[in-house]
Amino acid sequence: MKKINVLTIAAIIIICISVLSGCKRDINYIVDNEPCVSGVVSQIKENYIIISVNNDDKLYESYKSIKVSLNVERKDGSFSGDIGDEVAVYYHGDILETMPAQINNVYAILYIGSNE
């Protein structure tokens, strides 16, 4: 009887550890599965950047510029660039309808290249 309880508890612990460690998605999963908007950084502030959405991006019709939080889930996908850099922003999927629009749940901000 005790062996069953110990094995059950061990299995539950392993499952919990697996679930908790899997909460953060790796960068490949994010790039393949999460929505993205690309644009050129036009402003840099302490907690956010503003990007001018590329005119060939599908979101351009709705949003010309977007304020993007720098509180990024993947620290290896954090922004550390300059004004004029082209970036791809991978986000949760919610864009707040403000002026400018806002993305607060950011998975990664990846450098694409310099626009200069």
PDB file of C-alpha atoms in Angstrom:
ATOM      1  CA  MET A   1       0.000   0.000   0.000  1.00  0.00           C
ATOM      2  CA  LYS A   2       2.792   2.443   0.855  1.00  0.00           C
ATOM      3  CA  LYS A   3       4.588   1.693  -2.447  1.00  0.00           C
ATOM      4  CA  ILE A   4       1.510   2.732  -4.396  1.00  0.00           C
ATOM      5  CA  ASN A   5       1.227   5.996  -2.475  1.00  0.00           C
ATOM      6  CA  VAL A   6       4.928   6.783  -2.906  1.00  0.00           C
ATOM      7  CA  LEU A   7       4.773   5.996  -6.623  1.00  0.00           C
ATOM      8  CA  THR A   8       1.628   8.086  -7.025  1.00  0.00           C
ATOM      9  CA  ILE A   9       3.202  11.030  -5.223  1.00  0.00           C
ATOM     10  CA  ALA A  10       6.393  10.683  -7.292  1.00  0.00           C
ATOM     11  CA  ALA A  11       4.354  10.660 -10.511  1.00  0.00           C
ATOM     12  CA  ILE A  12       2.425  13.756  -9.431  1.00  0.00           C
ATOM     13  CA  ILE A  13       5.664  15.579  -8.620  1.00  0.00           C
ATOM     14  CA  ILE A  14       7.171  14.676 -12.002  1.00  0.00           C
ATOM     15  CA  ILE A  15       4.033  15.853 -13.806  1.00  0.00           C
ATOM     16  CA  CYS A  16       4.005  19.141 -11.880  1.00  0.00           C
ATOM     17  CA  ILE A  17       7.675  19.792 -12.642  1.00  0.00           C
ATOM     18  CA  SER A  18       7.094  19.019 -16.330  1.00  0.00           C
ATOM     19  CA  VAL A  19       4.102  21.328 -16.522  1.00  0.00           C
ATOM     20  CA  LEU A  20       5.817  24.180 -14.701  1.00  0.00           C
ATOM     21  CA  SER A  21       9.013  23.956 -16.738  1.00  0.00           C
ATOM     22  CA  GLY A  22       6.989  23.893 -19.955  1.00  0.00           C
ATOM     23  CA  CYS A  23       5.249  27.203 -19.230  1.00  0.00           C
ATOM     24  CA  LYS A  24       7.824  29.228 -21.110  1.00  0.00           C
ATOM     25  CA  ARG A  25       7.788  28.467 -24.789  1.00  0.00           C
ATOM     26  CA  ASP A  26      11.062  28.274 -26.640  1.00  0.00           C
ATOM     27  CA  ILE A  27      11.791  30.863 -29.297  1.00  0.00           C
ATOM     28  CA  ASN A  28      11.189  28.429 -32.182  1.00  0.00           C
ATOM     29  CA  TYR A  29       7.689  27.644 -30.894  1.00  0.00           C
ATOM     30  CA  ILE A  30       6.948  31.356 -30.556  1.00  0.00           C
ATOM     31  CA  VAL A  31       8.117  32.171 -34.105  1.00  0.00           C
ATOM     32  CA  ASP A  32       6.126  29.276 -35.569  1.00  0.00           C
ATOM     33  CA  ASN A  33       2.887  29.692 -33.587  1.00  0.00           C
ATOM     34  CA  GLU A  34       2.350  33.188 -32.207  1.00  0.00           C
ATOM     35  CA  PRO A  35       1.048  36.286 -34.005  1.00  0.00           C
ATOM     36  CA  CYS A  36       3.653  38.754 -35.178  1.00  0.00           C
ATOM     37  CA  VAL A  37       3.837  42.331 -36.377  1.00  0.00           C
ATOM     38  CA  SER A  38       6.911  43.850 -37.986  1.00  0.00           C
ATOM     39  CA  GLY A  39       7.942  47.450 -38.087  1.00  0.00           C
ATOM     40  CA  VAL A  40      10.634  50.055 -37.573  1.00  0.00           C
ATOM     41  CA  VAL A  41      11.413  51.413 -34.107  1.00  0.00           C
ATOM     42  CA  SER A  42      10.497  55.105 -34.037  1.00  0.00           C
ATOM     43  CA  GLN A  43      10.729  55.782 -30.273  1.00  0.00           C
ATOM     44  CA  ILE A  44      12.453  54.144 -27.317  1.00  0.00           C
ATOM     45  CA  LYS A  45      11.315  54.749 -23.744  1.00  0.00           C
ATOM     46  CA  GLU A  46      12.217  53.008 -20.484  1.00  0.00           C
ATOM     47  CA  ASN A  47       9.278  50.552 -20.514  1.00  0.00           C
ATOM     48  CA  TYR A  48       8.200  50.496 -24.161  1.00  0.00           C
ATOM     49  CA  ILE A  49       9.080  51.141 -27.774  1.00  0.00           C
ATOM     50  CA  ILE A  50       6.896  52.509 -30.534  1.00  0.00           C
ATOM     51  CA  ILE A  51       7.128  50.862 -33.922  1.00  0.00           C
ATOM     52  CA  SER A  52       5.917  52.176 -37.254  1.00  0.00           C
ATOM     53  CA  VAL A  53       4.215  49.132 -38.753  1.00  0.00           C
ATOM     54  CA  ASN A  54       5.659  48.039 -42.099  1.00  0.00           C
ATOM     55  CA  ASN A  55       3.245  48.832 -44.930  1.00  0.00           C
ATOM     56  CA  ASP A  56       3.489  45.236 -46.194  1.00  0.00           C
ATOM     57  CA  ASP A  57       2.448  43.833 -42.789  1.00  0.00           C
ATOM     58  CA  LYS A  58      -1.133  42.534 -42.578  1.00  0.00           C
ATOM     59  CA  LEU A  59      -1.805  44.792 -39.555  1.00  0.00           C
ATOM     60  CA  TYR A  60      -0.825  47.980 -41.413  1.00  0.00           C
ATOM     61  CA  GLU A  61      -4.399  48.655 -42.541  1.00  0.00           C
ATOM     62  CA  SER A  62      -5.547  48.794 -38.899  1.00  0.00           C
ATOM     63  CA  TYR A  63      -2.468  50.184 -37.137  1.00  0.00           C
ATOM     64  CA  LYS A  64       0.168  52.573 -38.462  1.00  0.00           C
ATOM     65  CA  SER A  65       2.102  52.582 -35.178  1.00  0.00           C
ATOM     66  CA  ILE A  66       2.029  50.390 -32.076  1.00  0.00           C
ATOM     67  CA  LYS A  67       3.347  50.931 -28.563  1.00  0.00           C
ATOM     68  CA  VAL A  68       5.099  47.696 -27.526  1.00  0.00           C
ATOM     69  CA  SER A  69       5.879  46.774 -23.917  1.00  0.00           C
ATOM     70  CA  LEU A  70       9.505  45.938 -23.149  1.00  0.00           C
ATOM     71  CA  ASN A  71       8.371  43.510 -20.447  1.00  0.00           C
ATOM     72  CA  VAL A  72       9.187  40.506 -22.650  1.00  0.00           C
ATOM     73  CA  GLU A  73       8.539  36.884 -21.637  1.00  0.00           C
ATOM     74  CA  ARG A  74      11.656  35.533 -23.397  1.00  0.00           C
ATOM     75  CA  LYS A  75      14.641  37.492 -22.134  1.00  0.00           C
ATOM     76  CA  ASP A  76      16.663  36.166 -25.099  1.00  0.00           C
ATOM     77  CA  GLY A  77      14.045  37.942 -27.227  1.00  0.00           C
ATOM     78  CA  SER A  78      14.361  41.311 -25.491  1.00  0.00           C
ATOM     79  CA  PHE A  79      14.910  44.496 -27.480  1.00  0.00           C
ATOM     80  CA  SER A  80      18.297  46.157 -27.117  1.00  0.00           C
ATOM     81  CA  GLY A  81      18.498  48.081 -30.363  1.00  0.00           C
ATOM     82  CA  ASP A  82      18.178  51.605 -31.674  1.00  0.00           C
ATOM     83  CA  ILE A  83      15.718  53.888 -33.406  1.00  0.00           C
ATOM     84  CA  GLY A  84      15.570  52.843 -37.062  1.00  0.00           C
ATOM     85  CA  ASP A  85      15.937  49.121 -36.368  1.00  0.00           C
ATOM     86  CA  GLU A  86      13.410  46.836 -37.995  1.00  0.00           C
ATOM     87  CA  VAL A  87      11.926  44.352 -35.531  1.00  0.00           C
ATOM     88  CA  ALA A  88       9.415  41.528 -35.403  1.00  0.00           C
ATOM     89  CA  VAL A  89       7.183  41.567 -32.320  1.00  0.00           C
ATOM     90  CA  TYR A  90       5.676  38.240 -31.236  1.00  0.00           C
ATOM     91  CA  TYR A  91       2.775  38.783 -28.879  1.00  0.00           C
ATOM     92  CA  HIS A  92      -0.151  37.180 -27.093  1.00  0.00           C
ATOM     93  CA  GLY A  93      -2.719  38.270 -29.644  1.00  0.00           C
ATOM     94  CA  ASP A  94      -4.383  41.178 -27.896  1.00  0.00           C
ATOM     95  CA  ILE A  95      -3.854  44.664 -29.302  1.00  0.00           C
ATOM     96  CA  LEU A  96      -5.402  47.466 -27.257  1.00  0.00           C
ATOM     97  CA  GLU A  97      -7.361  49.979 -29.317  1.00  0.00           C
ATOM     98  CA  THR A  98      -5.662  53.121 -27.988  1.00  0.00           C
ATOM     99  CA  MET A  99      -3.737  55.918 -29.700  1.00  0.00           C
ATOM    100  CA  PRO A 100      -1.291  54.512 -30.589  1.00  0.00           C
ATOM    101  CA  ALA A 101      -2.442  50.904 -30.327  1.00  0.00           C
ATOM    102  CA  GLN A 102      -0.684  48.888 -27.612  1.00  0.00           C
ATOM    103  CA  ILE A 103       0.710  45.394 -27.214  1.00  0.00           C
ATOM    104  CA  ASN A 104       1.328  44.564 -23.565  1.00  0.00           C
ATOM    105  CA  ASN A 105       1.773  40.763 -23.622  1.00  0.00           C
ATOM    106  CA  VAL A 106       4.994  40.352 -25.582  1.00  0.00           C
ATOM    107  CA  TYR A 107       6.743  37.011 -26.030  1.00  0.00           C
ATOM    108  CA  ALA A 108       9.765  38.303 -27.976  1.00  0.00           C
ATOM    109  CA  ILE A 109      11.068  41.261 -29.964  1.00  0.00           C
ATOM    110  CA  LEU A 110      13.471  40.049 -32.622  1.00  0.00           C
ATOM    111  CA  TYR A 111      15.871  42.224 -34.584  1.00  0.00           C
ATOM    112  CA  ILE A 112      15.345  41.941 -38.348  1.00  0.00           C
ATOM    113  CA  GLY A 113      17.803  44.576 -39.546  1.00  0.00           C
ATOM    114  CA  SER A 114      18.653  48.230 -39.763  1.00  0.00           C
ATOM    115  CA  ASN A 115      16.328  50.412 -41.777  1.00  0.00           C
ATOM    116  CA  GLU A 116      19.077  52.925 -42.506  1.00  0.00           C
TER     117      GLU A 116
END
